[in-house]
Short mmCIF file of C-alpha atoms in Angstrom, two decimals:
data_model
loop_
_atom_site.label_atom_id
_atom_site.label_comp_id
_atom_site.label_asym_id
_atom_site.label_seq_id
_atom_site.Cartn_x
_atom_site.Cartn_y
_atom_site.Cartn_z
CA MET A 1 126.32 44.01 197.55
CA SER A 2 123.73 41.69 199.22
CA LYS A 3 119.76 42.63 197.52
CA SER A 4 118.56 44.12 201.05
CA LEU A 5 122.29 46.74 201.22
CA LYS A 6 120.94 47.69 198.01
CA LYS A 7 117.48 48.13 199.12
CA PHE A 8 118.80 50.86 202.04
CA SER A 9 120.43 52.59 200.01
CA VAL A 10 118.43 53.63 197.52
CA PHE A 11 115.99 54.01 200.41
CA ILE A 12 118.36 56.52 201.89
CA SER A 13 119.06 58.19 198.18
CA SER A 14 115.18 58.90 197.88
CA PHE A 15 115.35 60.38 201.03
CA PHE A 16 118.03 62.52 200.69
CA ILE A 17 116.28 64.19 197.44
CA PHE A 18 112.68 64.47 199.54
CA LEU A 19 114.98 66.69 201.98
CA ILE A 20 117.03 68.74 199.75
CA HIS A 21 113.43 69.56 197.93
CA LEU A 22 111.01 69.59 201.12
CA PRO A 23 111.03 73.64 201.13
CA PHE A 24 110.11 74.06 197.69
CA VAL A 25 106.91 71.93 198.48
CA PHE A 26 105.79 74.14 200.78
CA ALA A 27 106.96 77.84 199.35
CA LYS A 28 103.63 80.23 198.49
CA THR A 29 103.98 82.42 195.11
CA ILE A 30 103.49 86.36 195.88
CA PRO A 31 101.61 88.04 193.19
CA HIS A 32 102.64 91.75 191.11
CA LYS A 33 100.11 94.58 192.28
CA ASN A 34 98.58 96.59 189.71
CA LEU A 35 100.22 99.19 188.29
CA THR A 36 97.60 102.27 189.18
CA SER A 37 99.15 104.39 191.54
CA PRO A 38 101.02 107.45 191.38
CA VAL A 39 103.87 108.47 193.76
CA SER A 40 105.47 111.54 192.34
CA ILE A 41 105.20 113.76 190.51
CA GLY A 42 108.06 115.84 189.31
CA ALA A 43 109.18 118.30 186.76
CA SER A 44 110.35 116.16 184.21
CA LYS A 45 108.76 112.84 184.76
CA VAL A 46 105.07 111.72 185.73
CA THR A 47 106.11 108.15 188.05
CA TYR A 48 103.91 105.66 188.81
CA SER A 49 104.43 102.19 190.88
CA THR A 50 102.58 100.01 193.61
CA HIS A 51 103.09 100.21 197.43
CA ASP A 52 105.02 97.55 197.26
CA GLY A 53 107.77 98.90 194.49
CA GLU A 54 107.92 99.15 191.05
CA VAL A 55 108.13 95.74 189.35
CA PRO A 56 111.09 96.19 186.93
CA ASN A 57 110.67 95.73 183.18
CA SER A 58 106.39 95.69 184.18
CA ASN A 59 104.07 98.20 181.37
CA LYS A 60 103.66 101.46 182.85
CA VAL A 61 99.95 102.56 183.13
CA SER A 62 98.99 106.01 182.23
CA ALA A 63 96.48 108.31 183.45
CA TYR A 64 94.72 108.56 180.58
CA ASP A 65 93.63 105.06 180.43
CA SER A 66 94.17 104.26 184.09
CA LEU A 67 91.15 106.93 184.91
CA GLN A 68 89.34 105.82 181.78
CA LEU A 69 89.29 109.42 180.82
CA ASN A 70 88.32 108.15 177.45
CA THR A 71 84.91 107.00 178.33
CA MET A 72 84.47 110.73 179.32
CA GLY A 73 84.87 111.78 176.33
CA LEU A 74 88.45 113.75 176.90
CA SER A 75 90.93 113.28 174.41
CA LYS A 76 94.24 112.08 174.25
CA GLN A 77 96.21 114.54 172.66
CA ALA A 78 94.50 116.95 174.50
CA PHE A 79 96.07 114.89 178.49
CA ASP A 80 98.42 114.97 176.79
CA TYR A 81 99.21 118.02 175.41
CA ALA A 82 98.37 119.57 178.81
CA ILE A 83 100.20 117.06 181.04
CA ARG A 84 103.43 118.65 178.91
CA GLY A 85 102.75 122.67 179.42
CA PHE A 86 102.30 121.01 182.91
CA LYS A 87 105.68 119.66 183.17
CA SER A 88 106.98 123.24 181.71
CA LEU A 89 105.45 125.40 183.66
CA LEU A 90 106.14 123.51 186.64
CA ALA A 91 110.10 123.75 186.14
CA MET A 92 109.68 127.56 185.45
CA GLY A 93 108.68 127.74 188.60
CA LYS A 94 104.96 129.18 187.37
CA LEU A 95 102.63 126.54 189.76
CA ASN A 96 102.01 126.56 193.19
CA ASN A 97 100.03 124.53 193.67
CA ASP A 98 101.34 120.57 191.90
CA SER A 99 98.41 118.42 192.33
CA ILE A 100 95.66 119.60 190.32
CA ILE A 101 95.92 120.25 185.93
CA SER A 102 92.47 121.90 185.03
CA ILE A 103 91.43 121.04 181.28
CA VAL A 104 88.86 122.31 178.24
CA ASP A 105 88.63 119.83 175.88
CA PHE A 106 87.33 122.42 172.98
CA SER A 107 87.18 119.45 170.41
CA LEU A 108 83.78 118.34 171.90
CA SER A 109 80.38 119.46 171.38
CA SER A 110 79.39 122.57 174.32
CA ALA A 111 76.47 119.98 174.93
CA LYS A 112 79.15 118.51 176.67
CA LYS A 113 80.88 118.16 179.49
CA ARG A 114 83.97 119.27 178.39
CA LEU A 115 86.20 120.82 181.97
CA PHE A 116 88.42 117.60 183.87
CA VAL A 117 89.68 118.91 186.95
CA ILE A 118 91.51 116.45 187.51
CA ASP A 119 93.97 115.45 191.08
CA LEU A 120 96.84 114.34 190.16
CA LYS A 121 98.67 113.69 193.24
CA ASN A 122 95.50 111.51 194.63
CA TYR A 123 94.91 109.85 191.26
CA LYS A 124 91.17 110.48 190.80
CA VAL A 125 88.17 112.93 188.84
CA LEU A 126 87.28 115.65 190.65
CA TYR A 127 85.47 117.55 188.45
CA ASN A 128 83.33 116.24 184.78
CA THR A 129 81.29 119.64 183.87
CA TYR A 130 80.10 121.55 181.04
CA VAL A 131 82.31 124.95 180.23
CA ALA A 132 81.11 127.82 177.90
CA HIS A 133 83.55 129.90 175.08
CA GLY A 134 83.23 133.19 173.67
CA ARG A 135 80.02 134.19 172.14
CA ASN A 136 82.18 134.86 168.17
CA SER A 137 83.94 131.57 169.07
CA GLY A 138 81.30 129.64 168.05
CA ALA A 139 77.01 127.68 168.42
CA GLU A 140 77.96 125.35 168.95
CA PHE A 141 82.01 124.02 169.08
CA ALA A 142 84.71 126.51 169.77
CA GLU A 143 86.65 126.59 165.86
CA GLN A 144 87.71 131.09 166.27
CA PHE A 145 90.36 131.95 168.31
CA SER A 146 91.78 135.40 169.13
CA ASN A 147 93.68 137.47 172.25
CA ASN A 148 92.03 140.62 171.20
CA PRO A 149 90.54 142.76 173.19
CA ARG A 150 86.87 142.97 172.14
CA SER A 151 86.95 140.12 169.78
CA ASN A 152 84.07 138.07 172.00
CA LYS A 153 86.66 134.26 171.18
CA SER A 154 87.76 132.34 173.94
CA SER A 155 91.66 132.22 173.90
CA LEU A 156 93.08 128.50 174.09
CA GLY A 157 96.50 126.96 175.63
CA PHE A 158 97.90 127.69 179.22
CA TYR A 159 96.58 129.78 181.76
CA VAL A 160 97.56 129.76 185.30
CA THR A 161 95.16 130.42 187.60
CA GLY A 162 95.28 133.21 190.18
CA ASN A 163 93.33 134.53 193.52
CA THR A 164 88.99 135.20 193.56
CA TYR A 165 87.51 138.27 194.13
CA ASP A 166 83.55 138.99 193.83
CA GLY A 167 82.67 140.93 190.07
CA GLU A 168 79.62 141.25 187.88
CA HIS A 169 79.03 137.47 187.93
CA GLY A 170 80.12 136.42 191.30
CA TYR A 171 82.56 134.75 193.18
CA SER A 172 85.23 134.36 190.37
CA LEU A 173 88.59 133.76 189.08
CA HIS A 174 91.94 135.76 187.44
CA LEU A 175 93.53 133.63 184.59
CA GLU A 176 96.84 134.86 183.54
CA GLY A 177 97.65 133.51 179.96
CA GLU A 178 101.10 132.59 179.71
CA GLU A 179 101.88 132.54 175.96
CA LYS A 180 102.62 135.30 173.98
CA GLY A 181 100.79 136.23 171.33
CA ILE A 182 98.44 134.07 172.20
CA ASN A 183 96.91 134.13 175.46
CA ASP A 184 98.54 137.25 177.54
CA ASN A 185 95.87 139.46 177.40
CA ALA A 186 93.64 136.75 179.57
CA TYR A 187 93.99 139.56 181.53
CA LYS A 188 93.25 143.49 180.50
CA ARG A 189 90.48 140.91 178.57
CA ALA A 190 89.16 140.69 182.32
CA ILE A 191 89.27 136.41 181.47
CA VAL A 192 88.14 134.71 184.03
CA MET A 193 86.38 131.95 185.57
CA HIS A 194 83.16 132.36 187.14
CA CYS A 195 79.47 131.19 186.99
CA ALA A 196 76.65 131.63 184.47
CA ASP A 197 72.97 130.85 184.10
CA TYR A 198 73.14 129.87 180.52
CA VAL A 199 75.67 126.94 181.37
CA ASN A 200 73.50 123.59 182.54
CA GLU A 201 71.20 121.01 180.61
CA ARG A 202 67.85 123.37 180.55
CA TYR A 203 69.52 125.28 178.13
CA ILE A 204 70.58 122.41 176.16
CA GLU A 205 67.94 120.42 176.11
CA SER A 206 66.16 123.88 174.43
CA LYS A 207 68.84 125.01 172.12
CA GLY A 208 71.22 121.63 171.77
CA TYR A 209 74.03 123.10 173.62
CA ILE A 210 75.13 125.91 175.64
CA GLY A 211 75.29 129.68 176.28
CA ARG A 212 77.96 131.26 175.08
CA SER A 213 80.18 133.73 177.40
CA LEU A 214 82.64 137.21 176.66
CA GLY A 215 85.20 134.93 175.77
CA CYS A 216 85.34 133.30 180.10
CA PRO A 217 85.47 130.07 180.82
CA ALA A 218 81.70 130.32 182.50
CA ILE A 219 81.12 126.52 184.66
CA PRO A 220 77.99 126.08 186.17
CA LYS A 221 75.88 127.61 189.28
CA GLN A 222 75.62 124.40 191.33
CA VAL A 223 79.40 123.81 191.02
CA TYR A 224 81.48 127.20 190.00
CA LYS A 225 82.23 127.99 193.85
CA PRO A 226 84.52 124.58 194.52
CA ILE A 227 86.02 124.31 191.84
CA ILE A 228 86.69 127.82 192.04
CA ASN A 229 88.72 127.48 195.35
CA GLU A 230 89.99 123.86 194.24
CA ILE A 231 92.29 125.22 192.20
CA LYS A 232 92.85 129.21 192.46
CA ASP A 233 95.93 130.20 193.64
CA GLY A 234 98.56 128.66 190.83
CA SER A 235 97.06 126.23 189.23
CA CYS A 236 97.77 124.59 185.96
CA LEU A 237 94.64 125.83 183.58
CA PHE A 238 94.36 124.34 179.77
CA LEU A 239 92.11 124.97 177.38
CA TYR A 240 92.13 122.19 174.33
CA SER A 241 91.02 122.52 170.32
CA PRO A 242 93.10 120.34 167.66
CA ASN A 243 93.70 124.31 166.18
CA GLN A 244 96.96 123.06 164.28
CA ASP A 245 97.50 127.23 164.21
CA TYR A 246 97.27 126.70 168.11
CA ILE A 247 99.76 123.88 168.02
CA SER A 248 102.02 125.17 165.59
CA HIS A 249 102.82 128.58 167.53
CA SER A 250 102.79 127.50 171.42
CA ILE A 251 105.96 127.76 173.29
CA PHE A 252 104.60 124.61 175.10
CA LEU A 253 103.81 122.33 172.55
CA LYS A 254 106.43 123.05 170.14
CA ASN A 255 107.77 120.71 168.31
CA ALA A 256 104.97 118.37 169.25
CA SER A 257 103.88 115.31 166.76
#
């Protein structure tokens, strides 16, 4: 074979290889979006996904982490237990409002904003504010709890919010305790959500903690109406404490680690 023919053969081979790889030269890489938005919350699971669909084998991002609830003071255990009970109540058909969950974290000082109202479907914290505990539950911290009438103590556990009414404390919200022997006397005890003058930062500056109720989760006057209107009529409210007696007896937290 002549030298010119060999050169021509090499040129043809090189050009053919170039044509094969040409599409890959101009191809673009499409990055995955961050896994941040919840798309559904059912009776058995909470699912998070991207707008373009979930990436296989991607890491799940929990609502607790994505909403940075730890930086707001809410304990991880309180949130995990709250979601566990929420799912159970939903499966039982108890919740008319499955978009909202409210958590009171009694592991925190009453001088801290320990009420968290979370929109699970739109993925945001709607309210984070102060909330009182019963006067016989403790001073700065709620440490003792009771379901007994006239105990003036808070009752832990899961509640379903009821209807609103105008009473002794003005616009208020009925609460239905869902745990037998733990908080099921709430209606009989008139344990409701209402506003109180003693739930404010001036009281904290004076005493080191907010005032206490007769067992009701009382909240500040500045925000009580929008909060009550947001959570009324069948949403889940969870009053949490790392109290082992409660945790071991709660039907919603049975066998919880």
